[in-house]
Short mmCIF file of C-alpha atoms in Angstrom, two decimals:
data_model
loop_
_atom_site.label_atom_id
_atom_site.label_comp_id
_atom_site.label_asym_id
_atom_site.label_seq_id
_atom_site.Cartn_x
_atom_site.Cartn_y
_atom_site.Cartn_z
CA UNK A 7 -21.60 -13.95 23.22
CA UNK A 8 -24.84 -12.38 22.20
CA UNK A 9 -25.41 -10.81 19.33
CA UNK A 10 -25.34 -7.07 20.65
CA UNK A 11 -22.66 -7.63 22.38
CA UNK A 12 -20.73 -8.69 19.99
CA UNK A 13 -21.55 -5.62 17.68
CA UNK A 14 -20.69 -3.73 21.23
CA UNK A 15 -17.27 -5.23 21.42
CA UNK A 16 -16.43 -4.30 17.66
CA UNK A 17 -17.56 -0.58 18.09
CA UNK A 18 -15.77 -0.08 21.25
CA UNK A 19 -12.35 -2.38 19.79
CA UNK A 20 -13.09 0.39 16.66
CA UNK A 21 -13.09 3.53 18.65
CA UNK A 22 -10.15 2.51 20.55
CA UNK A 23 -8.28 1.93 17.27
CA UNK A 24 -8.76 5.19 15.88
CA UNK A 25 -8.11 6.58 19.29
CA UNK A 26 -4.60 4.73 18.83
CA UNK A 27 -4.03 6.08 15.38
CA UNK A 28 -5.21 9.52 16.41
CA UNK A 29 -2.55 9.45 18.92
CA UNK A 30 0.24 8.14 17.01
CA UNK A 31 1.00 11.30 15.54
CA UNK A 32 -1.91 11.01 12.67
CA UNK A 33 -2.83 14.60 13.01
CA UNK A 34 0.82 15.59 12.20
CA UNK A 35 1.10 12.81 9.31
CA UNK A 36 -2.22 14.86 7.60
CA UNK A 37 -0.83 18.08 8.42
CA UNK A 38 2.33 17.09 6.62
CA UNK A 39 0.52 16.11 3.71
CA UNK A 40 -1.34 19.49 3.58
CA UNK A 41 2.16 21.08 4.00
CA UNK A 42 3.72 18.98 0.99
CA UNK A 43 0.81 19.20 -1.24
CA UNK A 44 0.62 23.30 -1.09
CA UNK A 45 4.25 23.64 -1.33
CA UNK A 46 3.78 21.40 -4.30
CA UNK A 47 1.12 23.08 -5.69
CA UNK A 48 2.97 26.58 -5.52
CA UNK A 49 6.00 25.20 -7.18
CA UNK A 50 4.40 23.72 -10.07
CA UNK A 51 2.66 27.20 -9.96
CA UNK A 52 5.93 29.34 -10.67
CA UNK A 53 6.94 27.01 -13.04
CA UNK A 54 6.38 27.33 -16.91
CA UNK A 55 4.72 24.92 -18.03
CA UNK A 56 2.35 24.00 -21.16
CA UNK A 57 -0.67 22.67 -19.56
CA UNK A 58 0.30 23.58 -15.91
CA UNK A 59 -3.22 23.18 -14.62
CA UNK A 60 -3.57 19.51 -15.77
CA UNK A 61 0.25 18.80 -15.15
CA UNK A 62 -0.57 20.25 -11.80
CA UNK A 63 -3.76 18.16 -10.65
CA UNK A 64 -2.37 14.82 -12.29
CA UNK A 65 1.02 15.16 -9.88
CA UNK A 66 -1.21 16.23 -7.14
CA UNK A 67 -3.49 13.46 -7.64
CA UNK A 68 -0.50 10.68 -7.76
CA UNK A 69 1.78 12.27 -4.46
CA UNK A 70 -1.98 12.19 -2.40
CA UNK A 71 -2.23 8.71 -3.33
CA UNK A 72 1.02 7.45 -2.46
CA UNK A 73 0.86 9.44 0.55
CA UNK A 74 -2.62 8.56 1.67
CA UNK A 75 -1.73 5.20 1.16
CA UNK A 76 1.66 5.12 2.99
CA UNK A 77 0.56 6.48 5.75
CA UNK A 78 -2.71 3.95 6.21
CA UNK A 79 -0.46 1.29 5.63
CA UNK A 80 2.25 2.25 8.14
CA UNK A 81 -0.76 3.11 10.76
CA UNK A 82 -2.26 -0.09 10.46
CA UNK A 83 1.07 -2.54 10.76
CA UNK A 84 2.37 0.17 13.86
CA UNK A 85 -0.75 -0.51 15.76
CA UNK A 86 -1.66 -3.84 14.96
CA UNK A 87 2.10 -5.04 15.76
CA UNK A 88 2.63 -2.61 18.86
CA UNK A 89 -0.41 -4.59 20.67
CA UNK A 90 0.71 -7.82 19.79
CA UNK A 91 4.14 -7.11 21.62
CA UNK A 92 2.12 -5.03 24.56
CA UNK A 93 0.15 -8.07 24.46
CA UNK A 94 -3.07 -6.02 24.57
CA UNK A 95 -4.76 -8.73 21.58
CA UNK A 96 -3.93 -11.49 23.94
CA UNK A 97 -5.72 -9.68 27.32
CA UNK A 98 -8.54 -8.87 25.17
CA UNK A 99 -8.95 -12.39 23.57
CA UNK A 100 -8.68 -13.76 27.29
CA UNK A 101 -12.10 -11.93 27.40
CA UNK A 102 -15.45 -13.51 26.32
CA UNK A 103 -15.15 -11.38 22.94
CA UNK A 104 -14.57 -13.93 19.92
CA UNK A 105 -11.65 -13.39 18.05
CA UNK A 106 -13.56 -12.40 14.53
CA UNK A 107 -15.02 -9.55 16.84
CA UNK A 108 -11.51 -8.45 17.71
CA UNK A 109 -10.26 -8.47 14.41
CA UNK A 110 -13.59 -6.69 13.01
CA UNK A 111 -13.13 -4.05 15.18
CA UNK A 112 -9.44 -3.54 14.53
CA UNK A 113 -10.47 -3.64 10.63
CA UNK A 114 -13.49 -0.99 11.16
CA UNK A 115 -10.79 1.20 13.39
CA UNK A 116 -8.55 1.31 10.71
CA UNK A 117 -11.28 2.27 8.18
CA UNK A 118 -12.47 5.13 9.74
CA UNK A 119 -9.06 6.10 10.16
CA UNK A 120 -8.53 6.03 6.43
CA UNK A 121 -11.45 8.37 5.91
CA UNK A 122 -9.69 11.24 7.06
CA UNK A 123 -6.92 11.12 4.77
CA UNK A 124 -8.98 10.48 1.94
CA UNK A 125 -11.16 13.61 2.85
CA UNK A 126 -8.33 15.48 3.35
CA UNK A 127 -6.98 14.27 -0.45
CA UNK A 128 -10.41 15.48 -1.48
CA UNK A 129 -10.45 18.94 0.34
CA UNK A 130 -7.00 19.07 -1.39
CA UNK A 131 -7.81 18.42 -5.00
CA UNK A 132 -11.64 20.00 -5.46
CA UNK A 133 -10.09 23.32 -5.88
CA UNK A 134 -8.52 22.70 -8.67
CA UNK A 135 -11.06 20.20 -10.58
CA UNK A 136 -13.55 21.64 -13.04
CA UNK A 137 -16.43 19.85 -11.41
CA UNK A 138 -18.11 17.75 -7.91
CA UNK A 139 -18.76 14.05 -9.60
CA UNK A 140 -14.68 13.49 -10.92
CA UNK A 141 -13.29 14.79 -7.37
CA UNK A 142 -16.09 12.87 -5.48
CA UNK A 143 -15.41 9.55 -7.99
CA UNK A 144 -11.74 9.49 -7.42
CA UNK A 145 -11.79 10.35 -3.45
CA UNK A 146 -14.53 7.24 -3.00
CA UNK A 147 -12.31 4.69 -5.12
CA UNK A 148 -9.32 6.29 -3.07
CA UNK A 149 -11.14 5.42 0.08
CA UNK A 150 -11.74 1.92 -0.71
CA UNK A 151 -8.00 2.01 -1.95
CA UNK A 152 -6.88 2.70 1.53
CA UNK A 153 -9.49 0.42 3.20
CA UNK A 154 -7.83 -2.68 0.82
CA UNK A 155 -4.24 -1.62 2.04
CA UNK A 156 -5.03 -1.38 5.56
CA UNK A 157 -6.80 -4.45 5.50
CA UNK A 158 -3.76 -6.33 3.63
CA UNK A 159 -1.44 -4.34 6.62
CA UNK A 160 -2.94 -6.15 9.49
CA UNK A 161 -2.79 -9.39 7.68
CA UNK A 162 0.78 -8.84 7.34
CA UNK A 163 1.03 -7.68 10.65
CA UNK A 164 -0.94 -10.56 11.97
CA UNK A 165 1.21 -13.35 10.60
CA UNK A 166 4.60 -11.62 10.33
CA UNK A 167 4.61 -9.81 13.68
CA UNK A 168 7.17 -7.30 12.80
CA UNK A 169 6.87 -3.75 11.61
CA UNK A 170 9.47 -3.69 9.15
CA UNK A 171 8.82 -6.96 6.84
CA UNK A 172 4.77 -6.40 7.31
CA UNK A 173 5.55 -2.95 5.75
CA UNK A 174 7.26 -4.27 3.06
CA UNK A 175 5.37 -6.48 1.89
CA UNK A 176 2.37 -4.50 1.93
CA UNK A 177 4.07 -1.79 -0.32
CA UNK A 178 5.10 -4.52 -2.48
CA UNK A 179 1.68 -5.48 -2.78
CA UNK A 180 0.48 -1.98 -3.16
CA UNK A 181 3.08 -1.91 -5.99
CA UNK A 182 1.88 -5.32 -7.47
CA UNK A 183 -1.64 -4.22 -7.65
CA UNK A 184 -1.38 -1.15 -9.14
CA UNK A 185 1.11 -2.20 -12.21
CA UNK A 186 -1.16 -5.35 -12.75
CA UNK A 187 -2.35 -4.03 -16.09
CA UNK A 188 0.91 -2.56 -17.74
CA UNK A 189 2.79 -5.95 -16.75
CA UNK A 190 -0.04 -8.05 -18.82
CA UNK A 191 0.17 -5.66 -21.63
CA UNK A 192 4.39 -6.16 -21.21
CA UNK A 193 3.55 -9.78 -21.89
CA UNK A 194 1.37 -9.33 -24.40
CA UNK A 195 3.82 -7.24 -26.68
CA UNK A 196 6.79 -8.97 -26.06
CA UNK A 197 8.21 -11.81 -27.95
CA UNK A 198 6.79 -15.21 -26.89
CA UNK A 199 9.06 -17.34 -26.27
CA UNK A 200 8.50 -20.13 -23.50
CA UNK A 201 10.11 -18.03 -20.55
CA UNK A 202 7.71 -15.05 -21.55
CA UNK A 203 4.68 -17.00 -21.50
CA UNK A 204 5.32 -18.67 -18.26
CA UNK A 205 5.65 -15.20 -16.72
CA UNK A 206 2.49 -13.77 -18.64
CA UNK A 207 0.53 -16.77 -17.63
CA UNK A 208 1.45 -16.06 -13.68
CA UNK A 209 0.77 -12.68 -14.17
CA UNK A 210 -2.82 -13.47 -15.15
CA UNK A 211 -3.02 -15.71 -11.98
CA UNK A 212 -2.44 -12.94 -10.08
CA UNK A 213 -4.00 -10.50 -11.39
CA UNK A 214 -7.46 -13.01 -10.73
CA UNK A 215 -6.23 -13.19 -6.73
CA UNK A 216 -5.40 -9.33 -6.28
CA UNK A 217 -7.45 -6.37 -7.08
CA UNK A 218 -6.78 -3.86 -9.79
CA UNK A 219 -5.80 -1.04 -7.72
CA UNK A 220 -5.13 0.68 -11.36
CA UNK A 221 -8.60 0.58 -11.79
CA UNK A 222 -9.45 3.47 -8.36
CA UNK A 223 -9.05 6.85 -8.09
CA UNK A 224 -7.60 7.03 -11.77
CA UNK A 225 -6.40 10.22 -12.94
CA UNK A 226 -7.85 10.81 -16.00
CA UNK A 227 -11.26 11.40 -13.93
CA UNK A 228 -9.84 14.28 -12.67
CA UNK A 229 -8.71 15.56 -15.84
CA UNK A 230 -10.91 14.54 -18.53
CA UNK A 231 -14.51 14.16 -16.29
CA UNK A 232 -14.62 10.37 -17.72
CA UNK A 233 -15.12 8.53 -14.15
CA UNK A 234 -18.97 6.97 -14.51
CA UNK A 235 -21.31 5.26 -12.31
CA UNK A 236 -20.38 1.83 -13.03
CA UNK A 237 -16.78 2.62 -12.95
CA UNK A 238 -17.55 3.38 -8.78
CA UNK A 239 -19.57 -0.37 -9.11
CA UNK A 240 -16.78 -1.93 -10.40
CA UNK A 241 -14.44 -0.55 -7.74
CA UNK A 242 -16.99 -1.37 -5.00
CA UNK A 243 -17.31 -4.81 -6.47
CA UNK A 244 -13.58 -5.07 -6.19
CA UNK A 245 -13.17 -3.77 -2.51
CA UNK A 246 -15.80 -5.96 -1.29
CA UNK A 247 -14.40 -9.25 -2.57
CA UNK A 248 -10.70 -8.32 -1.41
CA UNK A 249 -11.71 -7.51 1.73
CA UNK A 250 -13.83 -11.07 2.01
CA UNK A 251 -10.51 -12.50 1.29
CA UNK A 252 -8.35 -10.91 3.11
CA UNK A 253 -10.68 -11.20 6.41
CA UNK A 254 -11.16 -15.07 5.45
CA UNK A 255 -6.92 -15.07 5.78
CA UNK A 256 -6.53 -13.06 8.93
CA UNK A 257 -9.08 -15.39 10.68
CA UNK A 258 -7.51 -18.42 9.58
CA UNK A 259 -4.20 -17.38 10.79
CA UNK A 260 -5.89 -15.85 14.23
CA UNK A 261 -7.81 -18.70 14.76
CA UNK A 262 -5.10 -21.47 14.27
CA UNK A 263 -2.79 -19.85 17.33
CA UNK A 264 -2.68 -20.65 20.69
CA UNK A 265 -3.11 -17.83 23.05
#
């Protein structure tokens, strides 16, 4: 297929996903969020706290992420397993479309679908920052946050072709990811025997094959104003190399089925 009509193929398989995810209640997921947040926010406003504006933003900041992320994920591994069963992926890959065009497009669909809860996170949390650059810095890390889930969701969805084991194990990884730090400093601090070091030394294999999802949309930016530029280089270096990988894995697993 020619080059522009490749690039045709991926905008229009794009569009379509979000159109999908639009559909599949998405506006009432975000509207949820909104709803939970703000009750949130006017509980933890009646209550007495010391430091109830910080306490505030930094439970805020953690339920948006969660949330944002859940609901990306669950998106994602929905759409991508409801049209393998519909059998939509194998009409369209009957097509002259390649199959990394098809999976492209699903991956850019997805992605723009992840922008609006992340803007929505933002729109949420800028009220109550002290400044633009924190609230910016953590939204942008919590966008390529949700762009590295969904991207890990259709690769689960891809290869286990069922919505409730593709969901778990992309929470799991979510989970992984995001405790990779405090489970090398567990190893470090605890005694070493031979058991110990066996499970520090796999945690530092993984922690080379999965990103640091500890490292985005941190909460002390919010807080403390210490998010800099290279912290958002660092992040983007991150997102870029995960989602190499994870595209590299999703084609070899497309590619080596027989439709």
């Amino acid at each position: 297929m020619p080059r522009w009509g490749t690039l045709r193929a991926v905008r229009a398989i794009a569009a379509a996903t979000v159109l999908e995810a639009w559909r599949s209640q998405l506006p009432w997921l975000l509207a949820g969020l909104a709803a939970v947040a703000a009750a949130l926010a006017v509980f933890l406003h009646g209550v007495a706290l010391v430091e109830a504006g910080p306490t505030r933003l930094a439970l805020l900041a953690a339920l948006l992420r969660l949330a944002t992320a859940g609901i990306v994920a669950t998106l994602a591994v929905a759409g991508t397993v409801r049209e393998a069963q519909d059998k939509q992926a194998e009409q369209l890959l009957t097509l002259p479309i390649a199959r990394a065009a098809w999976l492209c497009g699903r991956l850019a669909g997805f992605g723009a679908v992840a922008l609006l809860p992340a803007l929505l996170a933002l729109a949420i949390l800028l009220p109550a920052t002290t400044s633009l650059w924190p609230a910016l810095l953590w939204a942008a890390t919590l966008l390529c946050e949700l762009w590295i889930v969904a991207a890990f969701a259709t690769f689960c969805a891809l290869g286990l072709g069922n919505v409730a084991p593709a969901l778990c194990a992309t929470f799991g990884f979510y989970a992984l990811a995001r405790s990779l730090t405090a489970l090398q400093l567990l190893g470090d601090t605890t005694a070493r025997d031979a058991g110990t070091r066996l499970l520090a030394l796999a945690t530092d294999v993984v922690a080379w094959l999965l990103p640091r999802l500890d490292g985005f949309a941190r909460t002390e930016w919010l807080l403390y104003g210490t998010g800099t530029p290279s912290d958002l280089g660092a992040v983007l270096v991150q997102t870029v190399l995960a989602l190499l990988l994870l595209l590299a894995a999703s084609l070899f697993d497309l590619y080596r089925r027989q439709f």
